Amino acid sequence: MDKLSLQNPVFATYVVAATIMILKAVSMSWLTVLRMMQVKGGFRSPEDIKKTRLNPDPNPKQLEPNERVERIRRIQLNDIENLPFFLIAGLLFVLTEPSLLLARWLLYGYVVSRLLHFTANFTARTHDTRATLWTVGSLILIFMTGRTLVAALGY
Amino acid sequence: MDKLSLQNPVFATYVVAATIMILKAVSMSWLTVLRMMQVKGGFRSPEDIKKTRLNPDPNPKQLEPNERVERIRRIQLNDIENLPFFLIAGLLFVLTEPSLLLARWLLYGYVVSRLLHFTANFTARTHDTRATLWTVGSLILIFMTGRTLVAALGY
Amino acid sequence: MDKLSLQNPVFATYVVAATIMILKAVSMSWLTVLRMMQVKGGFRSPEDIKKTRLNPDPNPKQLEPNERVERIRRIQLNDIENLPFFLIAGLLFVLTEPSLLLARWLLYGYVVSRLLHFTANFTARTHDTRATLWTVGSLILIFMTGRTLVAALGY
């Protein structure tokens, strides 16, 4: 059977996990936009304090960092440090033809760990909570990647 | 037919869009280098103000942010927040075997929106122009990803 | 033969290169964690100076940038500006069925250039050394991507 067909349940599992993670990452940009509109600030480009329809009453203070916006930017930075590597590692892992059960635990486990990590970060839980959730995801990523490397070296 | 063969016009469309986006992203690094050489500054590492062949006349001010360099860094940050997700989402979308017409509109539409977004950002157009162009690309990305997720859940 | 099978030596070469790069990227996060624990600082979120088991003796100075931590963050930023694009470009390049010899030179050459770049950055070598090593990797990436684009346009 075609390994990259949605009829392959292992690949379909990967596609579900990957697309959820992509939608999650993209929504961080929209959340940044939303918060910049709410606080009318947290902008970064000098031209963003020009008077426009979306910014009818500009002010140089709009270029100062705003913690409500910065929090989302930190979450997004954490996403881009992690998710692109998960997306490729997951695809390559699936191509090594793991069991469906293992693929589901690892891929969905990663998704759950990242969604909980987002919640902890968004609601400013303690560092220890956030670090624990991040660690779960990172260990899943390392395990999948290491197993794929061993499989590739075995040929 | 092999879905990942260049003889598959949908896949070839993806490859053209993806490689243009990768070359675009890579050229941001070179543009940063070019501008750092032009302004002889905008560096970030403490060791970059050591006297070397490429920096014969070092000065601590070279470590201060320089807006001409910072603009390119912001563009590059926007790229890495968006393009890796487009590259994977596009690949998975193509694997769901969409029509060639739809694939061309979405994939090339994304490329065009990003190149215009770059131009608007590079030439410091108003926030509203930049935001509109970013929105077009983001909506294409969300549509492709959502459609792929629905297809994967349908099996 | 299945182009995405580990029995295809060109694909296996890509998988080895890609997984090494992913493990390298992930280890930057762990190195950041390690250094933050060593210097008990370099944190970024306001809640990270709450008293917890991992931070029993908090202090507002822990939120100030710490150069030992910032160096790893700069290395990680350089990774996320480069590696996701290499990972996709390499995969697409492999799908154009290059010769095994060429694939090995380019893919392993990229890995070696990035590991040397890391070493130069980690040990604070001069900008010129770091820039030369980065350039090697970037040229390999541009070559692979350009060749893939030409192949796709040829159909």
GROMACS .gro file of C-alpha atoms in nm:
model
  465
    1MET     CA    1   0.000   0.000   0.000
    2ASP     CA    2   0.104   0.359  -0.063
    3LYS     CA    3   0.269   0.480   0.259
    4LEU     CA    4   0.165   0.839   0.188
    5SER     CA    5  -0.202   0.763   0.128
    6LEU     CA    6  -0.467   0.866   0.378
    7GLN     CA    7  -0.586   0.506   0.355
    8ASN     CA    8  -0.271   0.418   0.550
    9PRO     CA    9  -0.388   0.479   0.911
   10VAL     CA   10  -0.036   0.559   1.032
   11PHE     CA   11  -0.001   0.833   0.771
   12ALA     CA   12  -0.354   0.961   0.842
   13THR     CA   13  -0.257   0.984   1.211
   14TYR     CA   14   0.044   1.193   1.115
   15VAL     CA   15  -0.164   1.421   0.892
   16VAL     CA   16  -0.416   1.484   1.171
   17ALA     CA   17  -0.140   1.564   1.421
   18ALA     CA   18   0.055   1.778   1.173
   19THR     CA   19  -0.240   1.985   1.054
   20ILE     CA   20  -0.355   2.051   1.412
   21MET     CA   21  -0.005   2.172   1.498
   22ILE     CA   22   0.007   2.394   1.187
   23LEU     CA   23  -0.332   2.546   1.269
   24LYS     CA   24  -0.212   2.600   1.625
   25ALA     CA   25   0.103   2.778   1.503
   26VAL     CA   26  -0.090   2.997   1.259
   27SER     CA   27  -0.341   3.096   1.524
   28MET     CA   28  -0.056   3.244   1.732
   29SER     CA   29  -0.011   3.507   1.457
   30TRP     CA   30  -0.381   3.588   1.471
   31LEU     CA   31  -0.369   3.602   1.850
   32THR     CA   32  -0.080   3.849   1.828
   33VAL     CA   33  -0.286   4.062   1.589
   34LEU     CA   34  -0.588   4.043   1.819
   35ARG     CA   35  -0.390   4.151   2.124
   36MET     CA   36  -0.215   4.433   1.933
   37MET     CA   37  -0.560   4.560   1.839
   38GLN     CA   38  -0.689   4.526   2.198
   39VAL     CA   39  -0.399   4.713   2.354
   40LYS     CA   40  -0.352   4.938   2.048
   41GLY     CA   41   0.023   4.884   2.076
   42GLY     CA   42   0.308   4.634   2.091
   43PHE     CA   43   0.399   4.721   1.732
   44ARG     CA   44   0.751   4.676   1.595
   45SER     CA   45   0.790   4.862   1.265
   46PRO     CA   46   0.849   5.241   1.270
   47GLU     CA   47   0.585   5.286   0.997
   48ASP     CA   48   0.322   5.131   1.224
   49ILE     CA   49   0.271   5.466   1.396
   50LYS     CA   50   0.161   5.631   1.074
   51LYS     CA   51  -0.202   5.737   1.074
   52THR     CA   52  -0.410   5.481   0.884
   53ARG     CA   53  -0.764   5.346   0.885
   54LEU     CA   54  -0.663   5.070   1.127
   55ASN     CA   55  -0.464   5.311   1.345
   56PRO     CA   56  -0.651   5.643   1.335
   57ASP     CA   57  -0.485   5.787   1.646
   58PRO     CA   58  -0.114   5.694   1.636
   59ASN     CA   59   0.131   5.747   1.922
   60PRO     CA   60   0.505   5.670   1.953
   61LYS     CA   61   0.430   5.464   2.266
   62GLN     CA   62   0.264   5.207   2.039
   63LEU     CA   63   0.614   5.088   1.946
   64GLU     CA   64   0.702   5.000   2.306
   65PRO     CA   65   0.688   4.631   2.405
   66ASN     CA   66   0.356   4.537   2.565
   67GLU     CA   67   0.357   4.234   2.792
   68ARG     CA   68   0.019   4.105   2.671
   69VAL     CA   69   0.156   4.101   2.317
   70GLU     CA   70   0.505   3.984   2.417
   71ARG     CA   71   0.359   3.675   2.586
   72ILE     CA   72   0.207   3.560   2.258
   73ARG     CA   73   0.531   3.637   2.075
   74ARG     CA   74   0.722   3.418   2.324
   75ILE     CA   75   0.470   3.137   2.271
   76GLN     CA   76   0.508   3.175   1.895
   77LEU     CA   77   0.887   3.172   1.920
   78ASN     CA   78   0.863   2.851   2.120
   79ASP     CA   79   0.641   2.709   1.845
   80ILE     CA   80   0.885   2.791   1.568
   81GLU     CA   81   1.172   2.645   1.770
   82ASN     CA   82   0.983   2.316   1.800
   83LEU     CA   83   0.702   2.255   1.551
   84PRO     CA   84   0.890   2.260   1.217
   85PHE     CA   85   1.120   1.989   1.353
   86PHE     CA   86   0.827   1.784   1.479
   87LEU     CA   87   0.655   1.813   1.141
   88ILE     CA   88   0.953   1.672   0.951
   89ALA     CA   89   1.053   1.419   1.219
   90GLY     CA   90   0.697   1.288   1.229
   91LEU     CA   91   0.682   1.248   0.852
   92LEU     CA   92   1.013   1.060   0.841
   93PHE     CA   93   0.912   0.849   1.141
   94VAL     CA   94   0.591   0.748   0.963
   95LEU     CA   95   0.796   0.646   0.659
   96THR     CA   96   0.982   0.392   0.877
   97GLU     CA   97   0.646   0.214   0.912
   98PRO     CA   98   0.600   0.206   1.290
   99SER     CA   99   0.302   0.029   1.445
  100LEU     CA  100  -0.022   0.225   1.445
  101LEU     CA  101  -0.042   0.210   1.823
  102LEU     CA  102   0.305   0.355   1.873
  103ALA     CA  103   0.246   0.624   1.608
  104ARG     CA  104  -0.078   0.728   1.777
  105TRP     CA  105   0.077   0.751   2.123
  106LEU     CA  106   0.374   0.953   2.004
  107LEU     CA  107   0.204   1.183   1.753
  108TYR     CA  108  -0.110   1.254   1.952
  109GLY     CA  109   0.094   1.264   2.274
  110TYR     CA  110   0.304   1.539   2.121
  111VAL     CA  111  -0.004   1.734   2.015
  112VAL     CA  112  -0.157   1.708   2.363
  113SER     CA  113   0.170   1.810   2.531
  114ARG     CA  114   0.195   2.120   2.308
  115LEU     CA  115  -0.166   2.223   2.364
  116LEU     CA  116  -0.120   2.192   2.740
  117HIS     CA  117   0.211   2.381   2.714
  118PHE     CA  118   0.026   2.659   2.532
  119THR     CA  119  -0.239   2.671   2.803
  120ALA     CA  120   0.022   2.686   3.080
  121ASN     CA  121   0.213   2.960   2.901
  122PHE     CA  122  -0.098   3.156   2.806
  123THR     CA  123  -0.229   3.155   3.163
  124ALA     CA  124   0.117   3.229   3.310
  125ARG     CA  125   0.144   2.912   3.516
  126THR     CA  126   0.474   2.861   3.698
  127HIS     CA  127   0.790   2.788   3.506
  128ASP     CA  128   0.795   2.434   3.650
  129THR     CA  129   0.458   2.342   3.496
  130ARG     CA  130   0.554   2.488   3.158
  131ALA     CA  131   0.896   2.319   3.165
  132THR     CA  132   0.745   1.980   3.246
  133LEU     CA  133   0.501   1.997   2.955
  134TRP     CA  134   0.770   2.117   2.717
  135THR     CA  135   0.993   1.828   2.827
  136VAL     CA  136   0.728   1.569   2.741
  137GLY     CA  137   0.702   1.701   2.387
  138SER     CA  138   1.076   1.734   2.345
  139LEU     CA  139   1.138   1.375   2.461
  140ILE     CA  140   0.877   1.245   2.215
  141LEU     CA  141   1.048   1.439   1.937
  142ILE     CA  142   1.393   1.307   2.034
  143PHE     CA  143   1.261   0.950   2.054
  144MET     CA  144   1.094   0.963   1.711
  145THR     CA  145   1.398   1.125   1.552
  146GLY     CA  146   1.647   0.887   1.715
  147ARG     CA  147   1.448   0.582   1.612
  148THR     CA  148   1.427   0.710   1.254
  149LEU     CA  149   1.803   0.772   1.247
  150VAL     CA  150   1.873   0.420   1.376
  151ALA     CA  151   1.639   0.276   1.113
  152ALA     CA  152   1.816   0.472   0.836
  153LEU     CA  153   2.162   0.369   0.957
  154GLY     CA  154   2.045   0.005   0.966
  155TYR     CA  155   2.026  -0.010   0.585
  156MET     CA  156   0.080   0.760  -1.103
  157ASP     CA  157   0.338   0.841  -0.838
  158LYS     CA  158   0.196   1.137  -0.641
  159LEU     CA  159   0.547   1.261  -0.558
  160SER     CA  160   0.676   1.256  -0.915
  161LEU     CA  161   0.740   1.578  -1.106
  162GLN     CA  162   0.532   1.421  -1.383
  163ASN     CA  163   0.234   1.481  -1.153
  164PRO     CA  164   0.148   1.844  -1.237
  165VAL     CA  165  -0.003   1.907  -0.892
  166PHE     CA  166   0.319   1.799  -0.724
  167ALA     CA  167   0.530   1.997  -0.974
  168THR     CA  168   0.321   2.304  -0.887
  169TYR     CA  169   0.398   2.250  -0.521
  170VAL     CA  170   0.770   2.205  -0.590
  171VAL     CA  171   0.786   2.531  -0.788
  172ALA     CA  172   0.602   2.722  -0.513
  173ALA     CA  173   0.806   2.561  -0.233
  174THR     CA  174   1.147   2.617  -0.390
  175ILE     CA  175   1.065   2.982  -0.470
  176MET     CA  176   0.964   3.032  -0.106
  177ILE     CA  177   1.283   2.862   0.019
  178LEU     CA  178   1.501   3.076  -0.207
  179LYS     CA  179   1.310   3.382  -0.085
  180ALA     CA  180   1.371   3.287   0.279
  181VAL     CA  181   1.741   3.217   0.221
  182SER     CA  182   1.790   3.548   0.042
  183MET     CA  183   1.675   3.730   0.359
  184SER     CA  184   1.992   3.603   0.530
  185TRP     CA  185   2.204   3.734   0.244
  186LEU     CA  186   2.019   4.066   0.250
  187THR     CA  187   2.092   4.094   0.624
  188VAL     CA  188   2.461   4.028   0.551
  189LEU     CA  189   2.459   4.287   0.271
  190ARG     CA  190   2.302   4.554   0.490
  191MET     CA  191   2.536   4.479   0.783
  192MET     CA  192   2.827   4.533   0.542
  193GLN     CA  193   2.674   4.855   0.403
  194VAL     CA  194   2.612   5.011   0.745
  195LYS     CA  195   2.917   4.838   0.901
  196GLY     CA  196   2.703   4.754   1.202
  197GLY     CA  197   2.387   4.591   1.331
  198PHE     CA  198   2.593   4.299   1.464
  199ARG     CA  199   2.478   4.083   1.755
  200SER     CA  200   2.768   3.873   1.889
  201PRO     CA  201   3.024   4.035   2.121
  202GLU     CA  202   3.308   3.877   1.919
  203ASP     CA  203   3.190   4.062   1.607
  204ILE     CA  204   3.376   4.374   1.718
  205LYS     CA  205   3.710   4.194   1.711
  206LYS     CA  206   3.945   4.325   1.442
  207THR     CA  207   3.934   4.088   1.142
  208ARG     CA  208   3.984   4.107   0.766
  209LEU     CA  209   3.611   4.167   0.717
  210ASN     CA  210   3.597   4.422   1.002
  211PRO     CA  211   3.932   4.606   0.998
  212ASP     CA  212   3.813   4.904   1.203
  213PRO     CA  213   3.592   4.772   1.484
  214ASN     CA  214   3.383   4.987   1.716
  215PRO     CA  215   3.149   4.898   2.007
  216LYS     CA  216   2.870   5.091   1.831
  217GLN     CA  217   2.862   4.816   1.570
  218LEU     CA  218   2.669   4.605   1.825
  219GLU     CA  219   2.385   4.856   1.848
  220PRO     CA  220   2.064   4.776   1.656
  221ASN     CA  221   2.053   4.945   1.316
  222GLU     CA  222   1.710   5.004   1.166
  223ARG     CA  223   1.819   4.916   0.810
  224VAL     CA  224   1.935   4.576   0.939
  225GLU     CA  225   1.650   4.534   1.188
  226ARG     CA  226   1.393   4.574   0.908
  227ILE     CA  227   1.536   4.271   0.727
  228ARG     CA  228   1.549   4.075   1.053
  229ARG     CA  229   1.178   4.148   1.108
  230ILE     CA  230   1.100   4.032   0.755
  231GLN     CA  231   1.302   3.716   0.815
  232LEU     CA  232   1.125   3.653   1.146
  233ASN     CA  233   0.792   3.685   0.966
  234ASP     CA  234   0.918   3.433   0.709
  235ILE     CA  235   1.016   3.176   0.971
  236GLU     CA  236   0.682   3.222   1.147
  237ASN     CA  237   0.500   3.140   0.823
  238LEU     CA  238   0.698   2.960   0.553
  239PRO     CA  239   0.791   2.633   0.730
  240PHE     CA  240   0.421   2.575   0.798
  241PHE     CA  241   0.327   2.658   0.439
  242LEU     CA  242   0.593   2.416   0.311
  243ILE     CA  243   0.454   2.122   0.511
  244ALA     CA  244   0.088   2.217   0.470
  245GLY     CA  245   0.136   2.246   0.094
  246LEU     CA  246   0.300   1.906   0.073
  247LEU     CA  247   0.024   1.738   0.273
  248PHE     CA  248  -0.243   1.924   0.075
  249VAL     CA  249  -0.093   1.795  -0.251
  250LEU     CA  250  -0.104   1.441  -0.111
  251THR     CA  251  -0.484   1.473  -0.076
  252GLU     CA  252  -0.491   1.498  -0.459
  253PRO     CA  253  -0.669   1.831  -0.511
  254SER     CA  254  -0.753   1.950  -0.861
  255LEU     CA  255  -0.468   2.112  -1.051
  256LEU     CA  256  -0.660   2.436  -1.087
  257LEU     CA  257  -0.723   2.468  -0.714
  258ALA     CA  258  -0.365   2.374  -0.629
  259ARG     CA  259  -0.230   2.639  -0.867
  260TRP     CA  260  -0.455   2.915  -0.731
  261LEU     CA  261  -0.368   2.836  -0.369
  262LEU     CA  262   0.003   2.760  -0.401
  263TYR     CA  263   0.090   3.034  -0.649
  264GLY     CA  264  -0.151   3.271  -0.475
  265TYR     CA  265   0.043   3.217  -0.153
  266VAL     CA  266   0.375   3.282  -0.328
  267VAL     CA  267   0.245   3.604  -0.484
  268SER     CA  268   0.099   3.724  -0.152
  269ARG     CA  269   0.433   3.665   0.024
  270LEU     CA  270   0.637   3.840  -0.244
  271LEU     CA  271   0.404   4.141  -0.228
  272HIS     CA  272   0.419   4.130   0.154
  273PHE     CA  273   0.797   4.140   0.129
  274THR     CA  274   0.784   4.438  -0.106
  275ALA     CA  275   0.544   4.626   0.124
  276ASN     CA  276   0.760   4.553   0.428
  277PHE     CA  277   1.088   4.629   0.250
  278THR     CA  278   0.963   4.966   0.126
  279ALA     CA  279   0.797   5.051   0.462
  280ARG     CA  280   0.443   5.079   0.329
  281THR     CA  281   0.173   5.139   0.589
  282HIS     CA  282   0.081   4.870   0.835
  283ASP     CA  283  -0.260   4.833   0.667
  284THR     CA  284  -0.108   4.735   0.331
  285ARG     CA  285   0.130   4.488   0.494
  286ALA     CA  286  -0.145   4.341   0.713
  287THR     CA  287  -0.378   4.290   0.416
  288LEU     CA  288  -0.113   4.102   0.218
  289TRP     CA  289  -0.017   3.889   0.518
  290THR     CA  290  -0.386   3.807   0.572
  291VAL     CA  291  -0.427   3.674   0.217
  292GLY     CA  292  -0.136   3.432   0.265
  293SER     CA  293  -0.251   3.329   0.611
  294LEU     CA  294  -0.605   3.253   0.492
  295ILE     CA  295  -0.469   3.039   0.205
  296LEU     CA  296  -0.254   2.850   0.456
  297ILE     CA  297  -0.549   2.798   0.692
  298PHE     CA  298  -0.773   2.682   0.406
  299MET     CA  299  -0.520   2.429   0.274
  300THR     CA  300  -0.448   2.297   0.623
  301GLY     CA  301  -0.814   2.274   0.724
  302ARG     CA  302  -0.906   2.094   0.404
  303THR     CA  303  -0.623   1.844   0.458
  304LEU     CA  304  -0.732   1.784   0.818
  305VAL     CA  305  -1.091   1.722   0.707
  306ALA     CA  306  -0.969   1.480   0.441
  307ALA     CA  307  -0.758   1.290   0.697
  308LEU     CA  308  -1.044   1.272   0.947
  309GLY     CA  309  -1.269   1.139   0.671
  310TYR     CA  310  -1.082   0.808   0.661
  311MET     CA  311   1.166   0.128  -0.643
  312ASP     CA  312   0.988   0.335  -0.382
  313LYS     CA  313   1.172   0.669  -0.369
  314LEU     CA  314   1.076   0.720  -0.003
  315SER     CA  315   1.198   0.380   0.117
  316LEU     CA  316   1.507   0.347   0.333
  317GLN     CA  317   1.617   0.085   0.080
  318ASN     CA  318   1.672   0.376  -0.158
  319PRO     CA  319   2.026   0.487  -0.057
  320VAL     CA  320   1.963   0.846  -0.169
  321PHE     CA  321   1.661   0.871   0.058
  322ALA     CA  322   1.845   0.697   0.344
  323THR     CA  323   2.122   0.959   0.305
  324TYR     CA  324   1.864   1.233   0.338
  325VAL     CA  325   1.707   1.071   0.645
  326VAL     CA  326   2.044   1.044   0.820
  327ALA     CA  327   2.129   1.409   0.742
  328ALA     CA  328   1.781   1.533   0.837
  329THR     CA  329   1.757   1.347   1.167
  330ILE     CA  330   2.106   1.462   1.273
  331MET     CA  331   2.004   1.822   1.200
  332ILE     CA  332   1.678   1.782   1.393
  333LEU     CA  333   1.860   1.635   1.694
  334LYS     CA  334   2.111   1.922   1.670
  335ALA     CA  335   1.829   2.178   1.669
  336VAL     CA  336   1.648   2.015   1.960
  337SER     CA  337   1.967   2.000   2.166
  338MET     CA  338   1.993   2.381   2.146
  339SER     CA  339   1.676   2.402   2.356
  340TRP     CA  340   1.829   2.167   2.612
  341LEU     CA  341   2.154   2.364   2.610
  342THR     CA  342   1.955   2.683   2.677
  343VAL     CA  343   1.786   2.510   2.972
  344LEU     CA  344   2.122   2.385   3.101
  345ARG     CA  345   2.280   2.730   3.088
  346MET     CA  346   1.976   2.897   3.248
  347MET     CA  347   2.013   2.647   3.535
  348GLN     CA  348   2.389   2.709   3.560
  349VAL     CA  349   2.361   3.088   3.573
  350LYS     CA  350   2.021   3.077   3.751
  351GLY     CA  351   1.898   3.346   3.513
  352GLY     CA  352   1.847   3.455   3.156
  353PHE     CA  353   1.475   3.390   3.193
  354ARG     CA  354   1.214   3.569   2.982
  355SER     CA  355   0.865   3.525   3.131
  356PRO     CA  356   0.761   3.742   3.428
  357GLU     CA  357   0.623   3.435   3.607
  358ASP     CA  358   0.970   3.274   3.600
  359ILE     CA  359   1.067   3.469   3.911
  360LYS     CA  360   0.794   3.308   4.116
  361LYS     CA  361   0.927   3.082   4.392
  362THR     CA  362   0.906   2.718   4.279
  363ARG     CA  363   1.088   2.393   4.342
  364LEU     CA  364   1.317   2.460   4.044
  365ASN     CA  365   1.371   2.823   4.147
  366PRO     CA  366   1.366   2.828   4.530
  367ASP     CA  367   1.539   3.166   4.562
  368PRO     CA  368   1.393   3.399   4.296
  369ASN     CA  369   1.526   3.744   4.209
  370PRO     CA  370   1.413   4.008   3.953
  371LYS     CA  371   1.767   4.006   3.806
  372GLN     CA  372   1.694   3.656   3.675
  373LEU     CA  373   1.490   3.823   3.397
  374GLU     CA  374   1.788   4.021   3.266
  375PRO     CA  375   1.961   3.890   2.953
  376ASN     CA  376   2.265   3.675   3.034
  377GLU     CA  377   2.530   3.648   2.765
  378ARG     CA  378   2.597   3.276   2.828
  379VAL     CA  379   2.227   3.209   2.764
  380GLU     CA  380   2.191   3.467   2.486
  381ARG     CA  381   2.471   3.299   2.288
  382ILE     CA  382   2.274   2.974   2.273
  383ARG     CA  383   1.958   3.165   2.182
  384ARG     CA  384   2.143   3.328   1.890
  385ILE     CA  385   2.267   2.987   1.775
  386GLN     CA  386   1.913   2.852   1.800
  387LEU     CA  387   1.774   3.148   1.605
  388ASN     CA  388   2.030   3.080   1.333
  389ASP     CA  389   1.915   2.717   1.330
  390ILE     CA  390   1.550   2.805   1.287
  391GLU     CA  391   1.639   3.051   1.010
  392ASN     CA  392   1.816   2.775   0.820
  393LEU     CA  393   1.732   2.416   0.915
  394PRO     CA  394   1.357   2.401   0.834
  395PHE     CA  395   1.437   2.516   0.480
  396PHE     CA  396   1.719   2.264   0.447
  397LEU     CA  397   1.489   1.985   0.567
  398ILE     CA  398   1.226   2.055   0.299
  399ALA     CA  399   1.475   2.144   0.025
  400GLY     CA  400   1.665   1.821   0.091
  401LEU     CA  401   1.349   1.613   0.072
  402LEU     CA  402   1.240   1.770  -0.255
  403PHE     CA  403   1.593   1.743  -0.396
  404VAL     CA  404   1.595   1.369  -0.316
  405LEU     CA  405   1.264   1.333  -0.500
  406THR     CA  406   1.431   1.462  -0.818
  407GLU     CA  407   1.645   1.144  -0.804
  408PRO     CA  408   1.997   1.289  -0.799
  409SER     CA  409   2.300   1.058  -0.807
  410LEU     CA  410   2.395   0.903  -0.474
  411LEU     CA  411   2.740   1.062  -0.486
  412LEU     CA  412   2.602   1.413  -0.537
  413ALA     CA  413   2.336   1.365  -0.269
  414ARG     CA  414   2.598   1.248  -0.019
  415TRP     CA  415   2.833   1.541  -0.087
  416LEU     CA  416   2.556   1.799  -0.058
  417LEU     CA  417   2.356   1.656   0.232
  418TYR     CA  418   2.650   1.544   0.447
  419GLY     CA  419   2.844   1.857   0.345
  420TYR     CA  420   2.559   2.067   0.481
  421VAL     CA  421   2.555   1.873   0.808
  422VAL     CA  422   2.931   1.912   0.853
  423SER     CA  423   2.916   2.285   0.773
  424ARG     CA  424   2.642   2.337   1.033
  425LEU     CA  425   2.821   2.138   1.303
  426LEU     CA  426   3.139   2.340   1.243
  427HIS     CA  427   2.933   2.662   1.242
  428PHE     CA  428   2.791   2.562   1.579
  429THR     CA  429   3.139   2.497   1.717
  430ALA     CA  430   3.268   2.833   1.589
  431ASN     CA  431   2.968   3.015   1.735
  432PHE     CA  432   2.974   2.824   2.065
  433THR     CA  433   3.344   2.896   2.121
  434ALA     CA  434   3.308   3.261   2.008
  435ARG     CA  435   3.548   3.237   1.713
  436THR     CA  436   3.577   3.549   1.499
  437HIS     CA  437   3.291   3.662   1.283
  438ASP     CA  438   3.493   3.573   0.969
  439THR     CA  439   3.522   3.204   1.064
  440ARG     CA  440   3.153   3.182   1.150
  441ALA     CA  441   3.051   3.365   0.833
  442THR     CA  442   3.261   3.137   0.612
  443LEU     CA  443   3.106   2.822   0.759
  444TRP     CA  444   2.755   2.964   0.733
  445THR     CA  445   2.822   3.054   0.368
  446VAL     CA  446   2.917   2.696   0.279
  447GLY     CA  447   2.588   2.566   0.416
  448SER     CA  448   2.384   2.842   0.257
  449LEU     CA  449   2.539   2.783  -0.087
  450ILE     CA  450   2.464   2.410  -0.063
  451LEU     CA  451   2.104   2.493   0.028
  452ILE     CA  452   2.072   2.739  -0.263
  453PHE     CA  453   2.225   2.488  -0.506
  454MET     CA  454   1.991   2.204  -0.402
  455THR     CA  455   1.686   2.430  -0.412
  456GLY     CA  456   1.776   2.587  -0.745
  457ARG     CA  457   1.839   2.250  -0.905
  458THR     CA  458   1.503   2.122  -0.777
  459LEU     CA  459   1.323   2.430  -0.911
  460VAL     CA  460   1.484   2.385  -1.254
  461ALA     CA  461   1.383   2.017  -1.254
  462ALA     CA  462   1.023   2.108  -1.166
  463LEU     CA  463   1.005   2.379  -1.433
  464GLY     CA  464   1.141   2.130  -1.687
  465TYR     CA  465   0.819   1.928  -1.678
   0.00000   0.00000   0.00000
